[in-house]
Amino acid sequence: MASVASFPVINMEKLETEERGAAMEVIRDACENWGFFEMLNHDISHELMDEVERVSKAHYANCREEKFKEFARRTLEAGEKGADVKDVDWESTFFVRHRPVSNLADLPDVDDHYRQVMKQFAAEIEKLSERVLDLLCENLGLEKGYLKKAFAGSNGPTFGTKVSSYPPCPRPDLVDGLRAHTDAGGIILLFQDDQVSGLQLLKDGEWVDVPPMRHAIVANIGDQLEVITNGRYKSVMHRVLTRPDGNRMSIASFYNPGADAVIFPAPALVGAGVGAEAELTDAAAAATYPRFVFEDYMNLYVRHKFEAKEPRFEAMKSAAEVVHAAPIATA
């Protein structure tokens, strides 16, 4: 049975030492068997992380707490009267879009200092995301930059940050902080509260805590990486529990494909032919996962986020088969 003690943690400094091989093996095992890992010494300064945490918690207290209290009151009242409130999430959240076009300047109730801190943090997280993607390429035997290129589309990746607070809940039996789901996108990097736990992943049929660690960044695999690796890496169900005390901070950054990026299993991971055309033909035949445009997947995901991922993949495969089977119009 998996436990917090065995949760994969990578000291990124070891990648620059003779222990690199062992560290890469931890990353490989994490991506194949956990869908999550935690990074220490990742080159994002502790001072910047501390300031991100400070301004994020202050913003919730000053701008969002009162509004959340009204939601909390209505939710608890309904739940205690017997209504099913399992289809709501006990969270206060807003989304910062960085790429392709930033919305930082348009966010209400966010002061200039917070904007500047978030812009600086996003630049560091984006750099770390691309570093992690190249480490995954190395583990998979793909050429450096393959995953970044696969995500690029015509305008580069989609990149944004979800800033969430999970306030204390007096009835954690009634409602989850965030319902179980897999993430739709590529690689997700999370800066989570190191004092208040709550994030769990599903491994071997058991819910396992993602341990809070000071100044750590948690990485997890999204659905698109599962497709590109043809199932070698797996996105996994995860959730946030409510707690009766403590306000959990969560700052999750999503490095995703561009809207028009075409996602498909990497030919090198599903069989090799002779020459480029043969390789692509063989790969298409051997691929377990479908080929699709990321935006089409997202349009399906938003309706079925809190459901199993496999029917989403099957729906995209069926849609692709319909397109390929359609007769070609002739003049």
XYZ file of C-alpha atoms in Angstrom:
331
model
C 0.000 0.000 0.000
C 1.310 3.485 -0.903
C 2.050 5.916 1.896
C 3.257 9.452 2.464
C 6.637 7.980 3.441
C 7.069 6.517 -0.050
C 5.767 9.573 -1.922
C 8.322 10.467 -4.651
C 10.438 13.514 -3.746
C 13.235 14.741 -6.020
C 16.084 16.927 -4.853
C 16.709 18.777 -8.125
C 20.266 19.600 -7.118
C 21.112 15.897 -7.480
C 20.508 16.197 -11.222
C 23.805 18.097 -11.385
C 25.786 15.429 -9.496
C 26.837 11.806 -9.839
C 23.416 10.955 -8.348
C 21.642 12.152 -11.501
C 20.797 8.619 -12.614
C 19.058 7.799 -9.338
C 17.125 11.095 -9.396
C 15.980 10.464 -12.986
C 14.813 7.018 -11.946
C 12.665 8.550 -9.184
C 11.103 10.875 -11.785
C 10.463 7.952 -14.158
C 8.826 5.857 -11.448
C 6.773 8.845 -10.276
C 5.428 9.566 -13.767
C 4.651 5.917 -14.532
C 3.277 4.808 -11.170
C 2.167 7.872 -9.216
C 1.310 10.665 -11.658
C 2.781 13.058 -9.068
C 6.142 14.000 -7.582
C 7.493 16.731 -5.342
C 10.543 18.872 -6.153
C 12.985 20.475 -3.742
C 15.841 22.858 -4.642
C 14.147 23.751 -7.926
C 15.826 27.187 -8.277
C 12.749 29.294 -7.443
C 13.903 31.486 -4.574
C 12.412 30.975 -1.143
C 12.020 34.740 -0.803
C 9.820 34.907 -3.895
C 7.748 31.925 -2.755
C 7.275 33.472 0.682
C 6.078 36.719 -0.896
C 3.686 34.875 -3.237
C 2.234 33.104 -0.210
C 1.979 36.324 1.816
C 0.214 38.379 -0.862
C -2.071 35.515 -1.882
C -3.270 34.919 1.665
C -3.678 38.652 2.238
C -5.690 38.996 -0.963
C -8.094 36.269 0.161
C -8.519 37.846 3.603
C -9.048 41.353 2.212
C -11.006 40.719 -0.964
C -12.599 37.282 -1.009
C -13.266 36.039 2.515
C -16.550 37.856 3.105
C -17.970 36.719 -0.209
C -16.945 33.132 0.544
C -18.684 33.247 3.930
C -22.011 33.826 2.196
C -21.409 30.837 -0.123
C -20.388 28.734 2.901
C -23.511 29.688 4.825
C -25.832 28.742 1.952
C -23.982 25.487 1.233
C -23.993 24.287 4.839
C -27.612 25.263 5.291
C -28.619 23.248 2.234
C -26.477 20.271 3.245
C -27.813 20.168 6.763
C -31.362 20.189 5.402
C -30.559 17.032 3.455
C -29.652 18.461 0.051
C -26.772 16.794 -1.793
C -23.961 19.361 -1.940
C -21.329 16.945 -3.246
C -21.484 18.676 -6.626
C -20.003 21.914 -5.282
C -16.436 22.671 -4.239
C -15.496 24.367 -0.966
C -12.977 26.726 -2.539
C -12.445 30.385 -3.321
C -10.555 30.715 -6.557
C -9.555 32.968 -9.431
C -7.546 32.329 -12.570
C -4.568 34.246 -13.912
C -3.880 33.725 -17.611
C -0.252 34.240 -18.681
C -0.149 32.835 -22.233
C -0.964 33.346 -25.006
C -2.236 36.707 -23.678
C -2.012 37.810 -20.042
C -5.091 38.955 -18.142
C -3.131 40.178 -15.103
C -3.887 43.829 -15.805
C -7.625 43.103 -15.984
C -8.064 41.251 -12.688
C -10.275 43.110 -10.217
C -9.178 43.739 -6.610
C -5.537 42.893 -7.367
C -3.023 45.623 -6.577
C 0.077 46.448 -8.596
C 2.416 44.733 -6.150
C 0.479 41.460 -6.358
C 0.483 41.709 -10.156
C 4.254 42.181 -10.194
C 4.876 39.304 -7.775
C 2.605 36.978 -9.741
C 4.262 37.954 -13.031
C 7.690 37.182 -11.597
C 6.524 33.891 -10.091
C 4.846 32.844 -13.353
C 8.072 33.446 -15.283
C 9.946 31.157 -12.865
C 7.237 28.484 -12.955
C 7.159 28.542 -16.763
C 10.917 28.056 -16.863
C 10.667 25.166 -14.384
C 7.800 23.605 -16.370
C 9.917 23.542 -19.513
C 12.858 22.136 -17.574
C 10.652 19.334 -16.245
C 9.289 18.614 -19.722
C 12.852 18.176 -21.003
C 13.636 15.820 -18.115
C 10.603 13.791 -19.140
C 11.833 13.787 -22.747
C 15.160 12.424 -21.539
C 13.488 9.671 -19.529
C 11.243 8.763 -22.459
C 14.040 8.721 -25.005
C 12.509 11.639 -26.927
C 14.643 14.407 -28.373
C 15.099 17.451 -26.158
C 12.288 19.947 -26.716
C 9.870 17.377 -28.170
C 7.148 17.942 -25.552
C 7.465 21.733 -25.644
C 7.129 21.600 -29.427
C 4.165 19.203 -29.174
C 2.396 21.735 -26.948
C 3.211 24.767 -29.080
C 0.394 24.947 -31.629
C 0.544 28.114 -33.737
C 0.833 30.571 -30.818
C 2.815 28.693 -28.174
C 1.456 26.917 -25.094
C -1.498 27.890 -22.956
C -0.192 28.804 -19.525
C -2.135 30.005 -16.504
C -2.372 29.882 -12.722
C -5.322 28.986 -10.521
C -5.087 30.722 -7.144
C -7.241 28.923 -4.577
C -8.074 29.081 -0.904
C -9.728 26.196 0.927
C -11.117 27.754 4.102
C -11.969 25.738 7.213
C -15.211 23.768 6.903
C -17.215 22.830 10.019
C -18.816 19.888 8.180
C -16.116 18.128 6.121
C -18.450 15.139 5.854
C -20.833 17.172 3.680
C -18.612 18.713 1.009
C -15.177 18.299 -0.598
C -12.713 21.101 -1.108
C -12.350 20.006 -4.739
C -13.975 16.911 -6.195
C -11.873 14.071 -7.609
C -10.660 14.608 -11.172
C -7.685 14.284 -13.483
C -6.170 17.431 -14.986
C -6.912 17.964 -18.665
C -3.668 19.577 -19.706
C 0.057 18.944 -19.822
C 2.276 19.432 -16.783
C 0.909 21.073 -13.638
C 3.184 22.679 -11.044
C 1.674 23.375 -7.640
C 2.864 25.605 -4.828
C 0.778 24.374 -1.913
C 0.410 25.358 1.706
C 3.010 23.663 3.891
C 0.912 23.960 7.069
C -2.541 22.796 5.978
C -2.844 19.484 4.118
C -5.765 18.256 2.050
C -4.502 17.247 -1.397
C -4.776 13.522 -2.083
C -4.147 11.291 -5.095
C -5.634 7.904 -5.894
C -3.035 5.122 -6.074
C -3.849 1.421 -6.247
C -7.398 2.109 -5.103
C -6.288 4.061 -1.995
C -6.268 7.806 -1.345
C -2.740 8.976 -0.475
C -1.833 12.384 0.969
C 0.462 14.636 -1.052
C 2.674 15.739 1.846
C 2.985 19.485 2.475
C 6.684 20.439 2.356
C 8.127 23.906 2.862
C 9.214 25.581 -0.406
C 8.470 22.464 -2.469
C 6.807 22.444 -5.876
C 4.508 19.512 -6.662
C 4.347 18.314 -10.275
C 1.574 16.209 -11.717
C 0.863 14.643 -15.083
C -2.116 15.853 -17.119
C -4.225 13.929 -19.632
C -2.246 15.288 -22.614
C 1.009 13.771 -21.388
C -0.750 10.435 -20.985
C -1.807 10.651 -24.636
C 1.593 11.786 -25.964
C 3.375 9.001 -24.043
C 0.778 6.485 -25.285
C -0.026 5.579 -21.685
C 3.558 5.271 -20.432
C 2.821 8.152 -18.062
C -0.554 8.389 -16.367
C -2.698 11.255 -15.183
C -4.306 10.247 -11.896
C -7.430 11.170 -9.979
C -6.811 13.638 -7.174
C -8.967 15.670 -4.808
C -8.831 18.224 -2.012
C -10.448 17.381 1.312
C -12.042 19.997 3.520
C -10.602 20.548 6.984
C -12.346 21.836 10.109
C -9.464 24.216 10.771
C -6.787 25.929 8.701
C -7.131 27.830 5.411
C -5.196 25.896 2.745
C -3.473 27.907 0.023
C -3.050 26.363 -3.438
C -1.350 28.030 -6.401
C -1.484 25.655 -9.354
C 0.126 26.595 -12.670
C -0.944 24.736 -15.799
C 1.484 24.437 -18.710
C -0.884 23.165 -21.395
C -0.934 22.780 -25.171
C -2.026 25.715 -27.294
C -5.688 25.653 -28.285
C -4.942 24.500 -31.852
C -2.145 22.079 -30.949
C -2.699 18.625 -32.434
C -2.077 16.020 -29.739
C -1.175 12.418 -30.546
C 1.088 9.651 -29.231
C 4.760 10.281 -29.994
C 5.663 7.954 -32.888
C 8.884 6.945 -31.117
C 6.838 5.536 -28.226
C 4.453 3.374 -30.247
C 6.651 1.586 -32.760
C 9.207 2.514 -35.368
C 8.988 2.002 -39.099
C 11.576 2.615 -41.794
C 11.659 6.268 -42.729
C 9.417 9.083 -41.582
C 6.246 8.052 -43.450
C 6.503 4.434 -42.357
C 7.132 5.507 -38.785
C 4.010 7.672 -38.690
C 1.915 4.929 -40.313
C 3.138 2.285 -37.883
C 2.658 4.642 -34.949
C -0.911 5.446 -35.912
C -1.701 1.747 -36.112
C -0.090 0.951 -32.758
C -1.316 3.995 -30.835
C -3.634 3.262 -27.943
C -4.707 6.890 -27.718
C -6.413 9.122 -30.293
C -5.222 12.126 -32.271
C -7.159 15.348 -31.614
C -6.994 19.130 -31.316
C -6.493 20.232 -27.708
C -9.361 22.750 -27.794
C -11.757 19.978 -28.822
C -10.628 17.912 -25.842
C -11.099 20.880 -23.499
C -14.628 21.471 -24.785
C -15.438 17.891 -23.773
C -13.497 18.069 -20.508
C -15.364 21.079 -19.098
C -18.594 19.054 -19.246
C -17.103 15.869 -17.786
C -14.247 17.052 -15.534
C -15.363 15.122 -12.471
C -15.788 11.837 -14.304
C -13.355 9.115 -15.391
C -10.938 10.141 -18.144
C -11.243 6.958 -20.230
C -14.646 7.841 -21.768
C -13.169 11.214 -22.793
C -10.349 9.480 -24.648
C -12.843 7.091 -26.261
C -15.046 10.002 -27.359
C -12.076 11.732 -29.004
C -11.081 8.462 -30.693
C -14.626 7.985 -32.010
C -14.718 11.562 -33.296
C -11.406 11.030 -35.093
C -12.706 7.818 -36.672
C -15.807 9.621 -37.942
C -13.641 12.300 -39.541
C -11.392 9.727 -41.206
C -14.380 7.697 -42.422
C -16.169 10.703 -43.957
C -16.368 10.547 -47.791
C -14.197 12.993 -49.696
C -16.245 15.492 -51.644
C -15.568 15.629 -55.360
C -16.376 18.367 -57.827
